[in-house]
Amino acid sequence: MLKSHIGGGDADHIKIRGLDLVEDLVDKHDFVEVLCLAILGHFPDQRMKRLINNSLVTSIDHGLTPSALSTRLTLHGAPESLQGAVAAGLLGAGSRFLGTVEVSARFMQDAMSGFEGGVEPSDAQLRQLADEAVARSRAARRKIPGFGHPIHVQGDPRALRAQRIAEDEGYFGRYFRFALQVSQSLSASVGRPMPLNATGAKAAVLLDLGLSPEFGKALTLIGRVAGLVAHAFEERSRPIGQDIWNMAVAASEGGEP
Amino acid sequence: MLKSHIGGGDADHIKIRGLDLVEDLVDKHDFVEVLCLAILGHFPDQRMKRLINNSLVTSIDHGLTPSALSTRLTLHGAPESLQGAVAAGLLGAGSRFLGTVEVSARFMQDAMSGFEGGVEPSDAQLRQLADEAVARSRAARRKIPGFGHPIHVQGDPRALRAQRIAEDEGYFGRYFRFALQVSQSLSASVGRPMPLNATGAKAAVLLDLGLSPEFGKALTLIGRVAGLVAHAFEERSRPIGQDIWNMAVAASEGGEP
Amino acid sequence: MLKSHIGGGDADHIKIRGLDLVEDLVDKHDFVEVLCLAILGHFPDQRMKRLINNSLVTSIDHGLTPSALSTRLTLHGAPESLQGAVAAGLLGAGSRFLGTVEVSARFMQDAMSGFEGGVEPSDAQLRQLADEAVARSRAARRKIPGFGHPIHVQGDPRALRAQRIAEDEGYFGRYFRFALQVSQSLSASVGRPMPLNATGAKAAVLLDLGLSPEFGKALTLIGRVAGLVAHAFEERSRPIGQDIWNMAVAASEGGEP
Amino acid sequence: MLKSHIGGGDADHIKIRGLDLVEDLVDKHDFVEVLCLAILGHFPDQRMKRLINNSLVTSIDHGLTPSALSTRLTLHGAPESLQGAVAAGLLGAGSRFLGTVEVSARFMQDAMSGFEGGVEPSDAQLRQLADEAVARSRAARRKIPGFGHPIHVQGDPRALRAQRIAEDEGYFGRYFRFALQVSQSLSASVGRPMPLNATGAKAAVLLDLGLSPEFGKALTLIGRVAGLVAHAFEERSRPIGQDIWNMAVAASEGGEP
């Protein structure tokens, strides 16, 4: 017996988490609400919906990134398959790019694992946990994603805005407080300002809302598909795939075998 | 020079169609609005937004479909890569499943190509075009997707609802009118009721809103990614990949080479 | 009941087309022989094996092609997944690149469909078929892949070599003869030399050996995977993914939305 | 400047590692030789060629595995894209299936890292390293792939054959010797026979030939593509994709949300 609680249906009725697609969902709930229902099993409250929309919007496009280039190069060779071009771009959303929110959230979750579900930790406790986690990461020469910014050394405006929204909506919690302690601990350890950045803020908010690190990555994938579609469509009307190929060949030198 | 009008940015500012991600978009526009901006170059009006939300919601999940099964089987072998599992499911969104709205819309667009941009055609003109298009398709033994329903032979409730929304919102136009004529023409030709179904209605609405067939397919891909994520997450917590494998092997017989 | 004639097995014995992997195949037959057994159901004779090896070798690598670039850009973002990087590169092997042998073979097969299995056609008959097929393609403004060369206007050395091997091995047949007639017909029609090229020769040989157009494409995919692996490994030790990204961004101009 | 040492070319000449595709490689070297040239930068000697052929042959097909099922389900939805169906199957070749040779080889490589390039270790030294590595893995509750067999508790015939070939060809070395010590150490630790199996033997041979763990995975991917093509072709002529879908739906129960 294969058990799936997501949905199912017959030729006439399709259900998602027990609700009828036509009767209960279409034209009554928007995409973000049903996305949440399908993945998490419940509709989001307003603040979770706001976070999800912001995460999706942030992920849509960052210009001619490796994933956008892969989509365009793939469509150039296989114009018959939009799904293939989008899939090729999606495959680059791994641990190094587009997956950093997940890595940052895992770092915070691991460091805070002792406090899961217990009483609210004090700032001193959070600082101690931050010092220990930073020390472990630096000993293992592991980069901590979510901290540091090349320009805004005194504070990334996107992180500050995320903090303000969290405070407004009442979910500024232990993970965001911990992230701010990590920023201080890390700055002291490396000897230069390491402000919480947009990635780290997103990771902290995710955890304060009770969501998983992997859910953060999932939102990145869903949002990015929209951007990859945009690149695929533009590639059809104003192709640059051949130019990228030419440019790469012109810039290459074979060298000796 | 590579020209892309979608977006771009530097370490500090990311732009989509000339608008600043942080200043102009995040927390000011929701995902569906920015999706539309990225792909089409402009924000949607209310009725287009309603259509896009409905299309996305309809596409999220249809239970243990081939694409959901591929995602789960892929995650079973490669649990380290969420993007790989989602990409595998997406690759099945081709011409036969999940791509039928696009095929249906192309049929309507081709059949109506003589009227693009001209005066509004009469019902008699539409019926003649429908008769010709049906005749061509049947001569070539090509199936016309978007028509026929195994149960609702007198009218698919999802198509009827789509028609009502189109009338309410004021975009019931020549393509929907044409689709209703095709239904009659096809029913006469095959000798049994071939009502406009959900796929055909979606295709007609898309075209009446001035959107392309391929945009319909794009919405299917974006919506389905959310459902594939749901299956991937459920596969992690309640795996069925191994059961599907066992079931397939148990049901197979090798036969002679 | 799921019927598959390819293979199967239990914890102890794996069979391919009825032969035992350990007892009958490993260390007794090489990869090309078992590849042929798995796909076609029989071992290749010597000339088919030679053709398959040559097709695979030809497909391995053509430098920094779109598929190699996609593999490298994907690995740059997701270094944890070799299979994802290779899959991304493979997805570009569509109708425009890496699939041209298949398209060329389909053209020949369609044009010759009247002669399937019958008596050997005369040169005059082949020329008439060629004239008709060329006229149809030119009327539909469809390019005929497999003919023409930017430099070797009097004859592509790779096609001449393929012809010599076919003659040596005794499988120079109706399809190669037809391809040479198409070259003459096409040259007359366009008014400049359109020699049979490497793609067209490969397509003709495939058909003369009784293989399908799609088998030609399959060999391209299998061979290319080896080349994509080579690029992925080189990307690990001497990365250029970041450079390609930088180069694309530097060369781009956003323009007005 | 993009540096790639694999190959390149212009419209007329394609080179792989400095050799001309047409002049030096096609019809002079077979697929396995040029695969090795492209990936490793040199032709294989006879024993390496034998190992590569055997690895490729072993990887081609294991029946209706998750990757074969994904390929068939994907082709069922997107019959227009052979490359998409093959890519979907390939994406399941991750850490849990089809990647175990790589994981096993990494275990051996890590455990033996102290002896890299030094003098030949004695059996007693190898046993001590084995004991330490087994203890570390068991303390971390990490499974050691490459050991144990459900039926052949006294010795996997495939591993015994691999050992005999290694001895015949003169490359029975420190890694195979170490693997045999791990088998003894692990058997003592878990209290039941844990013979070296086919996966472990393949990993040991790979390392004794000076090849990398990832090269082992690469061979698995290349070999498996041939098997996935076989399944895709069979799916076209004798489809079972719809049956698998039906079977999964019939066996599923939605349960409560």
mmCIF file of C-alpha atoms in Angstrom, chain A residues 1-8 11-12 14-17 21-23 25-32 34-35 38-39 50 53-54 56-58 60-64 72 82-84 86-87 90-91 93-94 149-152 158 161 165 212 214-215 217-218 221-223 225-226 229-231 233-234 236 238 240 243-244 247, chain B residues 1-8 11-12 14-17 21-23 25-32 34-35 38-39 50 53-54 56-58 60-64 72 82-84 86-87 90-91 93-94 149-152 158 161 165 212 214-215 217-218 221-223 225-226 229-231 233-234 236 238 240 243-244 247:
data_model
loop_
_atom_site.group_PDB
_atom_site.id
_atom_site.type_symbol
_atom_site.label_atom_id
_atom_site.label_comp_id
_atom_site.label_asym_id
_atom_site.label_seq_id
_atom_site.Cartn_x
_atom_site.Cartn_y
_atom_site.Cartn_z
ATOM 1 C CA MET A 1 0.000 0.000 0.000
ATOM 2 C CA LEU A 2 1.474 3.320 -1.067
ATOM 3 C CA LYS A 3 0.484 6.054 1.337
ATOM 4 C CA SER A 4 0.512 9.641 0.150
ATOM 5 C CA HIS A 5 -1.286 12.333 2.068
ATOM 6 C CA ILE A 6 -0.803 15.065 -0.504
ATOM 7 C CA GLY A 7 -3.595 14.339 -2.869
ATOM 8 C CA GLY A 8 -5.015 12.196 -5.553
ATOM 9 C CA ALA A 11 -11.058 11.580 -13.763
ATOM 10 C CA ASP A 12 -13.585 13.858 -12.100
ATOM 11 C CA ILE A 14 -8.753 16.030 -7.725
ATOM 12 C CA LYS A 15 -8.000 16.558 -4.080
ATOM 13 C CA ILE A 16 -5.114 18.278 -2.332
ATOM 14 C CA ARG A 17 -4.806 17.448 1.375
ATOM 15 C CA LEU A 21 -9.386 21.336 -6.338
ATOM 16 C CA VAL A 22 -12.399 22.732 -8.177
ATOM 17 C CA GLU A 23 -14.847 23.179 -5.311
ATOM 18 C CA LEU A 25 -9.337 25.768 -4.054
ATOM 19 C CA VAL A 26 -9.438 27.246 -7.565
ATOM 20 C CA ASP A 27 -10.553 30.889 -7.544
ATOM 21 C CA LYS A 28 -10.840 30.750 -3.736
ATOM 22 C CA HIS A 29 -7.180 30.497 -2.734
ATOM 23 C CA ASP A 30 -4.181 31.902 -4.538
ATOM 24 C CA PHE A 31 -1.026 30.069 -5.565
ATOM 25 C CA VAL A 32 0.964 30.810 -2.425
ATOM 26 C CA VAL A 34 -2.262 26.250 -2.113
ATOM 27 C CA LEU A 35 1.519 25.823 -2.418
ATOM 28 C CA ALA A 38 0.354 21.041 -0.639
ATOM 29 C CA ILE A 39 3.832 21.161 0.908
ATOM 30 C CA ARG A 50 4.180 37.466 3.432
ATOM 31 C CA ASN A 53 5.886 35.791 -1.210
ATOM 32 C CA ASN A 54 9.037 37.733 -0.336
ATOM 33 C CA LEU A 56 9.714 33.680 -3.945
ATOM 34 C CA VAL A 57 10.075 37.226 -5.304
ATOM 35 C CA THR A 58 13.695 37.441 -4.152
ATOM 36 C CA ILE A 60 13.042 34.861 -9.353
ATOM 37 C CA ASP A 61 16.022 36.361 -11.113
ATOM 38 C CA HIS A 62 19.529 37.663 -10.570
ATOM 39 C CA GLY A 63 20.422 38.346 -14.212
ATOM 40 C CA LEU A 64 22.733 36.198 -16.335
ATOM 41 C CA ARG A 72 19.546 29.516 -22.492
ATOM 42 C CA LEU A 82 10.914 24.153 -22.559
ATOM 43 C CA GLN A 83 10.828 21.728 -19.642
ATOM 44 C CA GLY A 84 14.361 20.503 -20.499
ATOM 45 C CA VAL A 86 14.146 24.903 -17.247
ATOM 46 C CA ALA A 87 15.303 21.627 -15.680
ATOM 47 C CA LEU A 90 17.328 24.209 -11.954
ATOM 48 C CA LEU A 91 20.080 21.604 -11.670
ATOM 49 C CA ALA A 93 20.609 25.337 -7.718
ATOM 50 C CA GLY A 94 22.899 23.316 -5.523
ATOM 51 C CA HIS A 149 28.761 41.939 2.845
ATOM 52 C CA PRO A 150 31.296 43.491 0.433
ATOM 53 C CA ILE A 151 29.810 46.994 0.714
ATOM 54 C CA HIS A 152 27.366 47.350 3.618
ATOM 55 C CA ARG A 158 17.873 43.829 3.301
ATOM 56 C CA ARG A 161 14.326 45.403 6.617
ATOM 57 C CA ILE A 165 9.161 43.163 9.311
ATOM 58 C CA SER A 212 12.565 23.884 7.869
ATOM 59 C CA GLU A 214 14.819 22.643 3.223
ATOM 60 C CA PHE A 215 11.567 24.586 2.848
ATOM 61 C CA LYS A 217 15.521 25.862 -0.539
ATOM 62 C CA ALA A 218 12.198 24.722 -1.979
ATOM 63 C CA LEU A 221 13.568 26.503 -6.569
ATOM 64 C CA ILE A 222 9.928 27.492 -7.138
ATOM 65 C CA GLY A 223 10.725 31.183 -7.480
ATOM 66 C CA VAL A 225 11.634 28.482 -12.199
ATOM 67 C CA ALA A 226 9.695 31.651 -13.039
ATOM 68 C CA VAL A 229 11.032 30.644 -17.927
ATOM 69 C CA ALA A 230 11.622 34.379 -18.496
ATOM 70 C CA HIS A 231 15.122 33.633 -19.812
ATOM 71 C CA PHE A 233 11.200 33.054 -23.542
ATOM 72 C CA GLU A 234 13.685 35.858 -24.117
ATOM 73 C CA ARG A 236 13.397 32.465 -28.199
ATOM 74 C CA ARG A 238 16.285 37.592 -28.692
ATOM 75 C CA ILE A 240 22.138 35.012 -27.020
ATOM 76 C CA ASP A 243 26.888 34.459 -28.674
ATOM 77 C CA ILE A 244 27.781 32.872 -25.336
ATOM 78 C CA MET A 247 32.469 34.073 -26.672
ATOM 79 C CA MET B 1 27.229 42.310 -26.601
ATOM 80 C CA LEU B 2 24.716 40.087 -24.875
ATOM 81 C CA LYS B 3 21.378 41.840 -24.557
ATOM 82 C CA SER B 4 18.976 40.746 -21.883
ATOM 83 C CA HIS B 5 16.075 42.922 -20.855
ATOM 84 C CA ILE B 6 14.989 40.802 -17.904
ATOM 85 C CA GLY B 7 17.328 41.996 -15.262
ATOM 86 C CA GLY B 8 20.768 42.046 -13.833
ATOM 87 C CA ALA B 11 26.605 42.905 -5.479
ATOM 88 C CA ASP B 12 24.298 45.589 -4.152
ATOM 89 C CA ILE B 14 19.350 43.566 -8.453
ATOM 90 C CA LYS B 15 16.908 44.781 -11.044
ATOM 91 C CA ILE B 16 14.027 43.058 -12.801
ATOM 92 C CA ARG B 17 12.771 44.870 -15.902
ATOM 93 C CA LEU B 21 14.311 44.145 -6.300
ATOM 94 C CA VAL B 22 14.635 45.531 -2.763
ATOM 95 C CA GLU B 23 13.264 49.021 -3.243
ATOM 96 C CA LEU B 25 9.410 44.742 -5.530
ATOM 97 C CA VAL B 26 9.980 42.767 -2.308
ATOM 98 C CA ASP B 27 7.124 43.244 0.154
ATOM 99 C CA LYS B 28 5.353 45.505 -2.354
ATOM 100 C CA HIS B 29 4.367 43.010 -5.017
ATOM 101 C CA ASP B 30 3.520 39.344 -4.580
ATOM 102 C CA PHE B 31 4.999 36.409 -6.452
ATOM 103 C CA VAL B 32 2.396 36.292 -9.217
ATOM 104 C CA VAL B 34 6.677 39.745 -10.196
ATOM 105 C CA LEU B 35 6.483 36.471 -12.128
ATOM 106 C CA ALA B 38 9.812 38.997 -15.254
ATOM 107 C CA ILE B 39 8.265 36.882 -18.017
ATOM 108 C CA ARG B 50 -6.787 35.826 -11.323
ATOM 109 C CA ASN B 53 -3.344 32.171 -9.921
ATOM 110 C CA ASN B 54 -6.011 29.732 -11.091
ATOM 111 C CA LEU B 56 -0.906 27.772 -11.111
ATOM 112 C CA VAL B 57 -3.262 26.298 -8.491
ATOM 113 C CA THR B 58 -4.728 23.838 -10.996
ATOM 114 C CA ILE B 60 0.210 21.979 -8.494
ATOM 115 C CA ASP B 61 -0.724 18.351 -7.997
ATOM 116 C CA HIS B 62 -2.765 15.534 -9.464
ATOM 117 C CA GLY B 63 -1.651 12.783 -7.085
ATOM 118 C CA LEU B 64 0.783 9.996 -7.943
ATOM 119 C CA ARG B 72 10.140 10.260 -5.662
ATOM 120 C CA LEU B 82 16.321 18.166 -4.063
ATOM 121 C CA GLN B 83 16.887 20.080 -7.294
ATOM 122 C CA GLY B 84 17.688 16.823 -9.131
ATOM 123 C CA VAL B 86 12.369 18.165 -8.918
ATOM 124 C CA ALA B 87 14.110 18.447 -12.301
ATOM 125 C CA LEU B 90 9.664 18.374 -14.504
ATOM 126 C CA LEU B 91 11.170 16.556 -17.473
ATOM 127 C CA ALA B 93 5.938 17.710 -18.447
ATOM 128 C CA GLY B 94 6.068 17.198 -22.184
ATOM 129 C CA HIS B 149 -14.828 14.207 -21.052
ATOM 130 C CA PRO B 150 -15.358 10.613 -19.895
ATOM 131 C CA ILE B 151 -18.171 11.520 -17.494
ATOM 132 C CA HIS B 152 -19.508 15.036 -18.048
ATOM 133 C CA ARG B 158 -14.614 23.368 -14.833
ATOM 134 C CA ARG B 161 -16.964 27.877 -14.488
ATOM 135 C CA ILE B 165 -15.494 33.909 -14.868
ATOM 136 C CA SER B 212 0.793 32.854 -25.764
ATOM 137 C CA GLU B 214 3.774 28.685 -24.393
ATOM 138 C CA PHE B 215 2.934 30.965 -21.457
ATOM 139 C CA LYS B 217 2.830 25.696 -20.484
ATOM 140 C CA ALA B 218 5.148 27.877 -18.413
ATOM 141 C CA LEU B 221 5.731 24.082 -15.050
ATOM 142 C CA ILE B 222 5.880 26.710 -12.301
ATOM 143 C CA GLY B 223 2.805 25.384 -10.523
ATOM 144 C CA VAL B 225 7.292 22.481 -9.191
ATOM 145 C CA ALA B 226 5.420 23.263 -5.955
ATOM 146 C CA VAL B 229 8.499 19.683 -3.845
ATOM 147 C CA ALA B 230 5.551 18.407 -1.782
ATOM 148 C CA HIS B 231 6.165 14.871 -3.054
ATOM 149 C CA PHE B 233 9.310 16.269 1.170
ATOM 150 C CA GLU B 234 6.762 13.519 1.778
ATOM 151 C CA ARG B 236 11.750 12.031 2.913
ATOM 152 C CA ARG B 238 7.142 8.712 4.498
ATOM 153 C CA ILE B 240 7.303 4.998 -0.976
ATOM 154 C CA ASP B 243 7.706 0.193 -2.568
ATOM 155 C CA ILE B 244 7.158 1.417 -6.126
ATOM 156 C CA MET B 247 5.929 -3.383 -6.969
#
